[in-house]
Amino acid sequence: MVEYGEEKKLRGTVPSFALIVFYAFSAVLLCAALGVILVRNTVHAALLLVLAFVASAGVWMLLFAEFLAIVLVLVYVGAVMVLFLFVLMMLDANLESLRSGRGRFLSAAVALLVAAQIAAALNRDSFLQLPRFEAPAEAAGDNTRLLGSVVYTEYAYPFELAAVLLLVAMVAAVALSLRRRKDVKYTDPAVQMRASPAGRVRLVDMPSEKPPQTATVETNKTTEKRKGEKQ
Amino acid sequence: MEELRAVIEDLLSPLLGGYAAWAATFALTMMKIVAIVLPLMLCVAYLTYAERRVIGAIQLRIGPNIVGPMGLLQPIADALKLLLKEVILPARAGRFLFLIAPAISLTAALAAWSVMPFSPGVVLADVNAGLLFVLAVTSMGVYGVIIAGWASNSKYAFLGCLRSAAQIVSYEIAMGFALVTVLMAAGSLNLSAIVLGQEGPTFLSWYWLPLLPMFVVYFISGVAETNRAPFDVAEGESEIVAGFHVEYSGMAFAIFFLAEYANMILIAALASVMFLGGWLPPFDFPPFNWVPGFVWFFGKIAFLLFCFLWFRATFPRYRYDQIMRLGWKVFIPLTIVWLVVVGLWMQTPLWFWN
């Protein structure tokens, strides 16, 4: 990393290191995002989407939003996209039929809508007259701590609402997909753990071979003696 | 460090002019990375040797003892053999993805070491959100497995990758919750701060004591995350040949192997940082605190690695549905309950780990 003082010293002669890293990440991000919609193989598209997430996490990291960047990688790359890839790999979805059919117009409409939404959000001064939020100056220091203190105080209700929404979705998904199959011979591990050898196996004390004739009397005696001890 | 930087900058300035400062930073960072990765690779090599010797001893065999004194050159011989072997590309395999998958596995296993504190102040990048960084980077290792299984264009490899990926994603949740209790106790996500939070007169001030169930959950999840026995269904030899890397040969296969062992060492190192006090000595009085911190750190890592090997030699392989049951129905509820318990416990005067 280049320290601030150094950066100032260098400015004018060479571009700052952060700037070059920013352009590198942005180029990767744009190429990957284009790839997502242009490649024919769905699995390749999903993997390019993963690359786009990682690149945008890098851009966020440059903005000192290290918590958001790491959580983006942790949640979207590490969990969501893995499950997405699972589905794609097993479904073997056919993109060609999606591209040629009536779906084209629907996708175009959705894309236009989303683009308009983004434009409105970026340009909210003129469009919705919403107040513009500036990133607090302290955010550059310990982004994680600051975010935590804001999310659990000022924005506690929206945060809790989002959590409840996710919980509802989770409960719904479980309720829809849970089924108990009757034809499966399922063994309960708790029952298995409770099984004791006494209930399963009876150990019988038997002499391993017929003792030689001369020692018969004595051996019998010792066996009886052992039996007596047991009782 | 700063003097070294200045020396490098002076050396490079006639060549590079204004870019010398960059080049110096770059060179210094590279040197630090090499200083971590080279010993790590050596540790990986000798971990394979240790594994064969320890399991040999447990099974009343000798293990490798021919190449070099006591077989100590065996890992080198193995590495040479794998380097010289041909890397075979299966027909109709995705070439690029097939070859990049082992690299992704190894990158994820190595990148997490950048935030690992070896001694007070000895850390490549002292990141504030170090714990989260480790979680995020290790969670990317699963892509190596998925891509390898898919790009191989083979049913066995694909089944192995599905098993492995589902297992890794499931156990990551329990692991994440276990880490949340650690960061609650330490009040920080920085790994150095977590170690310093465990400072005290004896080993009783380390977090393993109040977070004992979490320590157990974390370590078992770590075994599952690295696809080690008894959770190695991803490469169940008797069921799916060798799992996701069945189509790999030569160095490409060796890199998966390296990544698995580097991950094992990483899990052991993280467990010792978070629960066993990292570089702290077990007793903070003379005969013990004369020993330098990294010796204690490596000792703790070595003990946990021995546990990995011990488990492998002791336990039979889990059935797949039982692995999922353990992860989802036992560990996740347990961690959530303990999270609440620790939260309440910290509000009482009975919490001694500040």
Coordinates of C-alpha atoms in Angstrom, one line a residue:
Chain A
M1 CA 0.0 0.0 0.0
V2 CA 1.1 3.5 -0.7
E3 CA 0.9 5.9 2.3
Y4 CA -0.9 9.2 2.0
G5 CA 2.2 11.4 2.3
E6 CA 4.0 9.5 -0.4
E7 CA 1.0 9.7 -2.6
K8 CA 1.0 13.5 -2.4
K9 CA 4.7 13.6 -3.1
L10 CA 4.3 11.5 -6.2
R11 CA 1.2 13.2 -7.6
G12 CA 1.9 15.1 -10.8
T13 CA 4.8 12.9 -11.8
V14 CA 3.1 9.5 -11.7
P15 CA -0.6 8.4 -11.3
S16 CA -1.4 7.2 -7.8
F17 CA -1.2 3.5 -7.2
A18 CA -4.8 3.4 -6.1
L19 CA -5.9 4.9 -9.3
I20 CA -4.3 2.2 -11.4
V21 CA -5.7 -0.5 -9.2
F22 CA -9.1 1.2 -9.6
Y23 CA -8.9 1.1 -13.4
A24 CA -7.7 -2.5 -13.3
F25 CA -10.6 -3.6 -11.1
S26 CA -13.1 -1.6 -13.1
A27 CA -11.9 -3.0 -16.4
V28 CA -12.3 -6.5 -15.1
L29 CA -15.7 -5.7 -13.7
L30 CA -17.0 -4.3 -16.9
C31 CA -15.6 -7.2 -19.0
A32 CA -17.0 -9.8 -16.6
A33 CA -20.4 -8.1 -16.5
L34 CA -20.5 -8.0 -20.3
G35 CA -19.4 -11.6 -20.4
V36 CA -22.3 -12.6 -18.1
I37 CA -24.9 -11.5 -20.7
L38 CA -22.9 -12.5 -23.8
V39 CA -21.5 -16.0 -23.3
R40 CA -23.6 -18.9 -24.3
N41 CA -22.7 -21.4 -21.6
T42 CA -24.7 -20.7 -18.5
V43 CA -22.1 -22.1 -16.1
H44 CA -19.5 -19.8 -17.7
A45 CA -21.9 -16.9 -17.3
A46 CA -22.3 -17.7 -13.5
L47 CA -18.6 -17.9 -13.1
L48 CA -18.1 -14.5 -14.8
L49 CA -20.7 -13.1 -12.4
V50 CA -18.5 -14.4 -9.6
L51 CA -15.6 -12.6 -11.1
A52 CA -17.7 -9.4 -11.4
F53 CA -18.6 -9.7 -7.6
V54 CA -14.9 -10.1 -6.7
A55 CA -13.9 -7.1 -8.9
S56 CA -16.6 -4.9 -7.4
A57 CA -15.5 -6.0 -4.0
G58 CA -12.0 -4.7 -5.0
V59 CA -13.5 -1.3 -6.0
W60 CA -15.3 -1.0 -2.7
M61 CA -12.1 -1.9 -0.9
L62 CA -10.5 1.1 -2.6
L63 CA -13.3 3.3 -1.1
F64 CA -12.3 2.0 2.4
A65 CA -15.6 0.2 2.6
E66 CA -13.8 -3.0 3.7
F67 CA -16.7 -4.5 5.6
L68 CA -19.0 -4.2 2.7
A69 CA -16.4 -5.5 0.3
I70 CA -15.6 -8.6 2.4
V71 CA -19.3 -9.3 3.1
L72 CA -20.0 -9.1 -0.6
V73 CA -17.4 -11.8 -1.2
L74 CA -18.4 -13.9 1.8
V75 CA -22.1 -13.9 1.1
Y76 CA -22.5 -13.6 -2.6
V77 CA -19.3 -15.3 -3.8
G78 CA -18.9 -17.8 -1.0
A79 CA -22.5 -18.9 -0.5
V80 CA -25.2 -17.6 -2.9
M81 CA -23.3 -18.2 -6.2
V82 CA -22.2 -21.6 -5.1
L83 CA -25.8 -22.7 -4.7
F84 CA -26.6 -21.0 -7.9
L85 CA -23.9 -22.9 -9.7
F86 CA -25.3 -26.1 -8.2
V87 CA -28.6 -25.5 -9.8
L88 CA -27.2 -24.4 -13.2
M89 CA -24.9 -27.4 -13.4
M90 CA -27.6 -29.9 -12.6
L91 CA -30.4 -28.3 -14.7
D92 CA -28.4 -27.9 -17.9
A93 CA -30.5 -24.8 -18.8
N94 CA -30.9 -24.0 -22.5
L95 CA -30.3 -20.3 -23.1
E96 CA -31.0 -20.5 -26.8
S97 CA -34.7 -21.1 -26.3
L98 CA -34.8 -18.2 -23.9
R99 CA -33.1 -15.9 -26.3
S100 CA -35.2 -16.6 -29.4
G101 CA -38.7 -16.9 -27.8
R102 CA -41.2 -14.3 -26.6
G103 CA -39.0 -14.0 -23.4
R104 CA -36.8 -11.5 -25.4
F105 CA -39.3 -8.7 -25.1
L106 CA -39.9 -9.4 -21.4
S107 CA -36.2 -9.4 -20.7
A108 CA -35.8 -6.1 -22.6
A109 CA -38.6 -4.5 -20.6
V110 CA -37.1 -5.7 -17.3
A111 CA -33.7 -4.4 -18.4
L112 CA -35.0 -1.0 -19.3
L113 CA -36.9 -0.8 -16.0
V114 CA -33.8 -1.6 -14.0
A115 CA -31.7 0.8 -16.0
A116 CA -34.3 3.6 -15.4
Q117 CA -34.4 2.7 -11.7
I118 CA -30.6 3.0 -11.4
A119 CA -30.6 6.3 -13.3
A120 CA -33.3 7.6 -11.0
A121 CA -31.3 6.5 -7.9
L122 CA -28.1 8.1 -9.1
N123 CA -29.8 11.3 -10.2
R124 CA -32.2 11.6 -7.3
D125 CA -31.7 15.4 -6.8
S126 CA -33.7 16.2 -9.9
F127 CA -35.9 13.1 -10.0
L128 CA -37.3 12.2 -6.6
Q129 CA -36.0 15.1 -4.6
L130 CA -34.6 12.8 -2.1
P131 CA -31.9 14.0 0.2
R132 CA -28.4 13.0 -0.9
F133 CA -26.5 11.0 1.7
E134 CA -22.9 11.7 2.0
A135 CA -20.5 9.1 3.4
P136 CA -19.5 10.1 6.9
A137 CA -15.9 11.2 7.1
E138 CA -15.1 8.8 10.0
A139 CA -16.0 5.9 7.7
A140 CA -12.5 5.9 6.3
G141 CA -11.1 4.7 9.7
D142 CA -12.9 1.7 11.0
N143 CA -15.8 1.1 8.6
T144 CA -16.9 -2.1 10.3
R145 CA -17.4 -0.5 13.7
L146 CA -19.1 2.6 12.3
L147 CA -21.5 0.5 10.2
G148 CA -22.4 -1.7 13.2
S149 CA -23.1 1.3 15.5
V150 CA -25.4 2.9 12.8
V151 CA -27.2 -0.3 11.8
Y152 CA -28.1 -1.2 15.4
T153 CA -29.2 2.3 16.5
E154 CA -30.4 4.7 13.8
Y155 CA -31.4 2.0 11.2
A156 CA -32.5 -0.7 13.7
Y157 CA -36.0 -1.0 12.3
P158 CA -35.2 -1.3 8.6
F159 CA -32.5 -3.7 9.6
E160 CA -34.8 -5.9 11.6
L161 CA -37.4 -5.7 8.9
A162 CA -34.9 -7.0 6.3
A163 CA -34.0 -9.8 8.7
V164 CA -37.6 -10.8 9.2
L165 CA -38.2 -10.7 5.5
L166 CA -35.3 -13.1 5.0
L167 CA -36.6 -15.3 7.8
V168 CA -40.0 -15.5 6.2
A169 CA -38.5 -16.4 2.8
M170 CA -36.5 -19.1 4.5
V171 CA -39.4 -20.6 6.4
A172 CA -41.4 -20.6 3.2
A173 CA -38.7 -22.3 1.3
V174 CA -38.4 -25.0 3.9
A175 CA -42.1 -25.5 4.1
L176 CA -42.4 -25.8 0.4
S177 CA -39.6 -28.3 -0.1
L178 CA -39.7 -30.4 3.1
R179 CA -41.3 -33.8 2.6
R180 CA -40.9 -36.9 4.6
R181 CA -40.4 -40.0 2.5
K182 CA -42.0 -43.0 4.0
D183 CA -40.0 -45.5 2.0
V184 CA -36.6 -44.6 3.4
K185 CA -35.2 -46.7 6.2
Y186 CA -33.9 -43.9 8.3
T187 CA -31.9 -44.7 11.4
D188 CA -32.0 -42.2 14.2
P189 CA -28.4 -41.5 15.3
A190 CA -29.6 -40.9 18.8
V191 CA -31.1 -44.3 19.0
Q192 CA -27.9 -45.8 17.6
M193 CA -25.8 -44.0 20.1
R194 CA -28.0 -45.3 23.0
A195 CA -27.6 -48.9 22.0
S196 CA -25.6 -50.8 24.5
P197 CA -23.7 -54.1 23.8
A198 CA -25.8 -55.8 26.6
G199 CA -29.0 -55.5 24.6
R200 CA -27.4 -56.8 21.4
V201 CA -24.9 -59.5 22.2
R202 CA -24.9 -62.2 24.8
L203 CA -21.4 -63.4 25.6
V204 CA -21.3 -67.1 26.5
D205 CA -18.4 -68.5 28.4
M206 CA -17.3 -71.7 26.7
P207 CA -14.1 -73.7 26.9
S208 CA -12.4 -73.3 23.5
E209 CA -11.6 -77.0 23.0
K210 CA -12.1 -80.3 24.7
P211 CA -9.6 -80.5 27.6
P212 CA -7.3 -83.5 27.7
Q213 CA -8.6 -86.5 29.6
T214 CA -6.2 -86.3 32.5
A215 CA -7.1 -82.8 33.5
T216 CA -10.8 -83.1 33.1
V217 CA -11.8 -83.1 36.7
E218 CA -9.7 -80.1 37.6
T219 CA -10.9 -78.0 34.6
N220 CA -14.5 -78.7 35.4
K221 CA -13.8 -77.6 38.9
T222 CA -12.4 -74.3 37.8
T223 CA -15.3 -73.7 35.4
E224 CA -17.8 -74.2 38.2
K225 CA -15.7 -72.0 40.4
R226 CA -15.9 -69.2 37.8
K227 CA -19.7 -69.7 37.5
G228 CA -20.0 -69.3 41.2
E229 CA -18.0 -66.1 41.1
K230 CA -20.3 -64.7 38.5
Q231 CA -23.5 -65.5 40.4
Chain B
M1 CA 11.5 -2.5 7.6
E2 CA 11.4 1.3 6.7
E3 CA 15.2 1.3 6.4
L4 CA 15.1 -1.7 4.1
R5 CA 12.5 0.1 2.0
A6 CA 14.6 3.2 1.7
V7 CA 17.6 1.1 0.6
I8 CA 15.6 -0.6 -2.1
E9 CA 14.2 2.7 -3.2
D10 CA 17.7 4.3 -3.5
L11 CA 18.9 1.3 -5.5
L12 CA 16.0 1.5 -7.9
S13 CA 15.6 5.2 -8.4
P14 CA 18.2 5.7 -11.1
L15 CA 16.4 3.0 -13.1
L16 CA 12.8 3.8 -12.5
G17 CA 12.7 7.5 -11.4
G18 CA 9.4 8.4 -9.9
Y19 CA 8.2 4.9 -9.9
A20 CA 11.0 3.7 -7.5
A21 CA 8.8 4.2 -4.4
W22 CA 6.2 1.9 -5.9
A23 CA 8.8 -0.6 -7.0
A24 CA 10.3 -0.6 -3.5
T25 CA 6.9 -1.2 -1.9
F26 CA 6.1 -3.9 -4.3
A27 CA 9.5 -5.6 -3.8
L28 CA 9.2 -5.4 0.0
T29 CA 5.7 -6.9 -0.1
M30 CA 6.9 -9.6 -2.4
M31 CA 9.7 -10.5 -0.1
K32 CA 7.3 -10.7 2.9
I33 CA 5.0 -13.0 0.8
V34 CA 7.9 -15.2 -0.1
A35 CA 9.0 -15.3 3.5
I36 CA 5.6 -16.7 4.5
V37 CA 4.8 -18.9 1.5
L38 CA 8.2 -20.7 1.2
P39 CA 8.3 -22.0 4.8
L40 CA 4.6 -22.8 4.5
M41 CA 5.2 -25.0 1.4
L42 CA 8.0 -26.7 3.3
C43 CA 5.6 -27.3 6.2
V44 CA 3.1 -28.8 3.8
A45 CA 5.7 -31.1 2.3
Y46 CA 6.7 -32.3 5.8
L47 CA 3.1 -32.5 6.9
T48 CA 2.6 -35.2 4.3
Y49 CA 5.6 -37.0 5.7
A50 CA 4.4 -36.6 9.3
E51 CA 1.0 -37.9 8.3
R52 CA 2.4 -41.1 6.8
R53 CA 4.7 -41.6 9.8
V54 CA 2.1 -40.9 12.5
I55 CA -0.6 -43.0 10.8
G56 CA 2.0 -45.7 10.3
A57 CA 2.9 -45.6 14.0
I58 CA -0.9 -45.7 14.9
Q59 CA -1.4 -48.7 12.6
L60 CA 1.8 -50.5 13.9
R61 CA 3.6 -49.9 10.6
I62 CA 6.8 -48.0 9.9
G63 CA 5.8 -45.6 7.1
P64 CA 8.3 -44.1 4.7
N65 CA 11.8 -44.8 5.9
I66 CA 13.9 -45.5 2.7
V67 CA 14.5 -42.2 0.9
G68 CA 17.1 -40.2 2.9
P69 CA 17.8 -40.6 6.7
M70 CA 14.6 -41.9 8.4
G71 CA 12.8 -41.3 5.1
L72 CA 13.1 -37.5 5.5
L73 CA 13.7 -36.9 1.7
Q74 CA 10.4 -38.7 0.8
P75 CA 8.3 -35.6 0.3
I76 CA 11.0 -34.1 -2.0
A77 CA 11.1 -37.3 -4.0
D78 CA 7.3 -37.3 -4.2
A79 CA 7.2 -33.7 -5.4
L80 CA 9.9 -34.4 -8.1
K81 CA 7.9 -37.4 -9.3
L82 CA 4.7 -35.4 -9.6
L83 CA 6.5 -32.5 -11.4
L84 CA 7.9 -34.9 -14.0
K85 CA 4.6 -36.5 -14.7
E86 CA 2.4 -35.5 -17.6
V87 CA -0.7 -33.4 -17.0
I88 CA -3.4 -35.1 -18.9
L89 CA -6.3 -33.1 -20.3
P90 CA -9.5 -35.2 -20.6
A91 CA -11.3 -35.1 -23.9
R92 CA -14.0 -32.4 -24.1
A93 CA -12.9 -31.0 -20.8
G94 CA -13.1 -27.2 -20.4
R95 CA -9.4 -26.5 -20.9
F96 CA -9.1 -23.1 -19.3
L97 CA -11.3 -23.9 -16.3
F98 CA -9.7 -27.3 -15.9
L99 CA -6.3 -25.8 -15.5
I100 CA -7.3 -22.8 -13.4
A101 CA -9.2 -24.8 -10.8
P102 CA -6.1 -26.0 -8.9
A103 CA -4.7 -22.5 -8.9
I104 CA -7.9 -21.2 -7.4
S105 CA -7.7 -23.8 -4.6
L106 CA -4.2 -22.9 -3.8
T107 CA -4.6 -19.2 -4.0
A108 CA -7.5 -19.3 -1.5
A109 CA -5.5 -21.4 0.8
L110 CA -2.5 -19.1 0.7
A111 CA -4.2 -15.7 0.6
A112 CA -5.6 -16.1 4.1
W113 CA -2.1 -16.3 5.6
S114 CA -1.6 -12.6 4.8
V115 CA -3.5 -11.6 7.9
M116 CA -2.1 -14.2 10.2
P117 CA -0.2 -12.8 13.2
F118 CA 2.9 -14.9 14.0
S119 CA 4.3 -12.8 16.8
P120 CA 3.4 -9.3 18.2
G121 CA 3.6 -7.1 15.1
V122 CA 4.8 -9.8 12.8
V123 CA 2.0 -9.8 10.2
L124 CA 1.9 -9.1 6.5
A125 CA -1.3 -7.0 6.5
D126 CA -2.7 -5.9 9.8
V127 CA -6.2 -5.6 8.5
N128 CA -9.0 -4.3 10.8
A129 CA -11.5 -6.9 9.6
G130 CA -9.0 -9.7 9.5
L131 CA -11.4 -12.4 10.8
L132 CA -13.9 -11.6 8.1
F133 CA -11.2 -11.5 5.5
V134 CA -10.1 -15.0 6.5
L135 CA -13.7 -16.3 6.3
A136 CA -14.3 -14.6 2.9
V137 CA -11.0 -15.9 1.3
T138 CA -11.4 -19.4 2.6
S139 CA -15.0 -19.5 1.3
M140 CA -13.6 -18.9 -2.2
G141 CA -11.6 -22.1 -2.0
V142 CA -14.8 -24.0 -2.8
Y143 CA -14.7 -22.7 -6.4
G144 CA -11.5 -24.7 -7.0
V145 CA -13.4 -27.8 -6.1
I146 CA -16.6 -26.9 -8.1
I147 CA -14.8 -25.8 -11.2
A148 CA -12.5 -28.8 -11.1
G149 CA -15.4 -31.2 -10.9
W150 CA -17.4 -29.5 -13.6
A151 CA -14.6 -28.9 -16.1
S152 CA -13.4 -32.5 -15.8
N153 CA -16.4 -33.6 -17.9
S154 CA -16.6 -36.8 -15.7
K155 CA -19.5 -38.1 -13.7
Y156 CA -17.4 -39.2 -10.7
A157 CA -15.6 -35.9 -10.5
F158 CA -18.9 -34.0 -10.7
L159 CA -20.5 -36.1 -8.0
G160 CA -17.4 -35.5 -5.8
C161 CA -17.5 -31.8 -6.4
L162 CA -21.2 -31.6 -5.5
R163 CA -20.7 -33.5 -2.3
S164 CA -17.7 -31.4 -1.4
A165 CA -19.2 -28.1 -2.2
A166 CA -22.4 -28.8 -0.3
Q167 CA -20.4 -29.9 2.7
I168 CA -18.1 -26.8 2.7
V169 CA -21.0 -24.4 2.4
S170 CA -22.9 -26.1 5.2
Y171 CA -20.1 -26.2 7.7
E172 CA -19.1 -22.6 6.9
I173 CA -22.3 -21.5 8.7
A174 CA -21.4 -23.2 11.9
M175 CA -17.8 -22.0 11.6
G176 CA -19.0 -18.4 11.1
F177 CA -21.2 -18.6 14.2
A178 CA -18.3 -20.0 16.2
L179 CA -16.2 -17.0 15.0
V180 CA -18.9 -14.6 16.0
T181 CA -18.6 -15.7 19.6
V182 CA -14.9 -15.1 19.4
L183 CA -15.3 -11.6 18.1
M184 CA -17.9 -10.9 20.8
A185 CA -15.4 -12.0 23.5
A186 CA -12.5 -10.1 21.9
G187 CA -14.5 -7.0 20.8
S188 CA -12.5 -6.9 17.6
L189 CA -12.1 -8.5 14.2
N190 CA -8.4 -8.0 14.1
L191 CA -6.5 -11.2 14.7
S192 CA -3.7 -9.5 16.6
A193 CA -6.2 -7.8 18.9
I194 CA -8.0 -11.2 19.4
V195 CA -4.7 -12.7 20.6
L196 CA -3.9 -9.7 22.8
G197 CA -7.4 -10.0 24.3
Q198 CA -6.5 -13.4 25.6
E199 CA -3.4 -12.1 27.5
G200 CA -3.3 -13.3 31.1
P201 CA -1.3 -15.1 33.8
T202 CA -2.1 -18.6 32.6
F203 CA -3.7 -20.6 29.8
L204 CA -7.0 -20.2 31.6
S205 CA -7.4 -16.7 30.2
W206 CA -7.5 -18.0 26.6
Y207 CA -10.9 -18.2 24.9
W208 CA -11.0 -22.0 24.8
L209 CA -12.4 -22.1 28.3
P210 CA -15.5 -19.9 28.0
L211 CA -16.0 -20.9 24.4
L212 CA -15.2 -24.6 24.7
P213 CA -18.2 -25.8 22.7
M214 CA -17.4 -23.3 20.0
F215 CA -13.8 -24.5 20.0
V216 CA -14.9 -28.1 19.4
V217 CA -17.5 -27.0 16.8
Y218 CA -14.9 -24.9 15.0
F219 CA -12.3 -27.6 14.9
I220 CA -14.7 -30.3 13.7
S221 CA -16.1 -27.9 11.1
G222 CA -12.5 -27.2 10.1
V223 CA -11.9 -30.9 9.6
A224 CA -15.1 -31.0 7.5
E225 CA -14.1 -27.9 5.5
T226 CA -10.8 -29.3 4.5
N227 CA -12.5 -32.5 3.4
R228 CA -10.4 -34.6 5.7
A229 CA -11.3 -38.0 7.2
P230 CA -13.7 -38.8 8.8
F231 CA -15.6 -36.2 6.5
D232 CA -13.7 -37.1 3.3
V233 CA -16.8 -38.2 1.3
A234 CA -15.7 -35.8 -1.5
E235 CA -13.0 -38.3 -2.3
G236 CA -14.5 -41.5 -1.0
E237 CA -12.3 -44.0 -2.8
S238 CA -14.7 -46.9 -2.4
E239 CA -17.7 -44.9 -3.8
I240 CA -16.6 -42.3 -6.3
V241 CA -13.0 -43.2 -7.1
A242 CA -11.2 -40.1 -5.9
G243 CA -13.9 -37.4 -6.1
F244 CA -13.4 -34.0 -7.8
H245 CA -9.7 -34.5 -8.7
V246 CA -10.1 -38.0 -10.3
E247 CA -9.2 -36.6 -13.8
Y248 CA -6.1 -34.7 -12.6
S249 CA -2.6 -35.9 -12.9
G250 CA 0.9 -34.8 -12.3
M251 CA 1.4 -31.3 -10.9
A252 CA -2.2 -30.2 -11.3
F253 CA -3.1 -33.0 -8.9
A254 CA -0.2 -32.1 -6.6
I255 CA -1.5 -28.5 -6.3
F256 CA -4.9 -29.8 -5.0
F257 CA -2.9 -31.8 -2.5
L258 CA -0.8 -28.8 -1.5
A259 CA -4.0 -26.7 -1.1
E260 CA -5.6 -29.3 1.1
Y261 CA -2.6 -29.5 3.4
A262 CA -2.1 -25.7 3.4
N263 CA -5.8 -25.4 4.4
M264 CA -5.2 -27.8 7.3
I265 CA -2.4 -25.8 8.6
L266 CA -4.5 -22.6 8.2
I267 CA -7.4 -24.1 10.2
A268 CA -4.9 -25.2 12.9
A269 CA -3.3 -21.7 13.0
L270 CA -6.7 -20.0 13.2
A271 CA -7.9 -22.2 15.9
S272 CA -4.7 -21.5 17.9
V273 CA -5.0 -17.8 17.3
M274 CA -8.7 -17.6 18.3
F275 CA -9.0 -20.2 21.1
L276 CA -5.4 -21.1 22.3
G277 CA -3.9 -17.6 22.6
G278 CA -1.8 -17.5 19.4
W279 CA 1.8 -16.6 20.4
L280 CA 1.1 -16.3 24.1
P281 CA 2.9 -18.7 26.5
P282 CA 0.7 -21.0 28.6
F283 CA 2.1 -19.5 31.8
D284 CA 3.3 -15.9 32.0
F285 CA 6.3 -16.4 34.2
P286 CA 10.1 -17.0 33.6
P287 CA 10.8 -20.4 32.3
F288 CA 7.8 -20.1 29.9
N289 CA 7.9 -16.5 28.7
W290 CA 11.6 -16.7 27.9
V291 CA 10.6 -18.9 24.9
P292 CA 9.9 -16.7 21.9
G293 CA 6.2 -16.3 21.0
F294 CA 6.4 -18.0 17.6
V295 CA 7.7 -21.2 19.2
W296 CA 4.5 -21.4 21.2
F297 CA 2.4 -20.5 18.2
F298 CA 4.1 -23.3 16.1
G299 CA 3.8 -25.7 19.0
K300 CA 0.0 -25.1 19.2
I301 CA -0.3 -25.5 15.4
A302 CA 1.7 -28.7 15.5
F303 CA -0.6 -30.2 18.2
L304 CA -3.8 -29.4 16.3
L305 CA -2.3 -30.8 13.1
F306 CA -1.5 -34.0 15.0
C307 CA -5.2 -34.1 16.0
F308 CA -6.0 -34.0 12.2
L309 CA -3.8 -37.0 11.6
W310 CA -5.1 -38.8 14.7
F311 CA -8.7 -38.4 13.6
R312 CA -7.9 -39.8 10.2
A313 CA -6.3 -42.9 11.7
T314 CA -9.1 -43.4 14.3
F315 CA -12.5 -42.7 12.9
P316 CA -14.4 -44.5 10.1
R317 CA -15.8 -42.3 7.3
Y318 CA -19.2 -40.6 8.0
R319 CA -22.2 -41.4 5.8
Y320 CA -23.2 -38.4 3.7
D321 CA -26.6 -37.8 5.3
Q322 CA -25.0 -38.0 8.7
I323 CA -22.5 -35.3 7.8
M324 CA -25.3 -33.0 6.8
R325 CA -27.2 -33.9 9.9
L326 CA -24.3 -33.1 12.1
G327 CA -23.7 -29.7 10.4
W328 CA -27.2 -28.5 10.2
K329 CA -29.1 -30.1 13.0
V330 CA -26.4 -30.3 15.7
F331 CA -23.7 -27.7 15.2
I332 CA -25.8 -24.7 13.9
P333 CA -28.4 -24.9 16.8
L334 CA -25.5 -25.4 19.3
T335 CA -23.7 -22.4 18.1
I336 CA -26.8 -20.2 18.1
V337 CA -27.6 -21.3 21.7
W338 CA -24.0 -20.6 22.8
L339 CA -24.0 -17.2 21.1
V340 CA -26.9 -16.2 23.3
V341 CA -25.3 -17.8 26.4
V342 CA -22.0 -15.9 25.8
G343 CA -24.0 -12.7 25.2
L344 CA -25.8 -13.0 28.5
W345 CA -22.7 -14.2 30.3
M346 CA -20.7 -11.2 29.2
Q347 CA -23.2 -8.9 30.9
T348 CA -22.6 -10.6 34.3
P349 CA -19.7 -10.0 36.6
L350 CA -18.8 -13.6 36.1
W351 CA -17.1 -12.9 32.8
F352 CA -13.4 -12.9 33.5
W353 CA -12.0 -12.8 29.9
N354 CA -11.6 -9.0 29.3

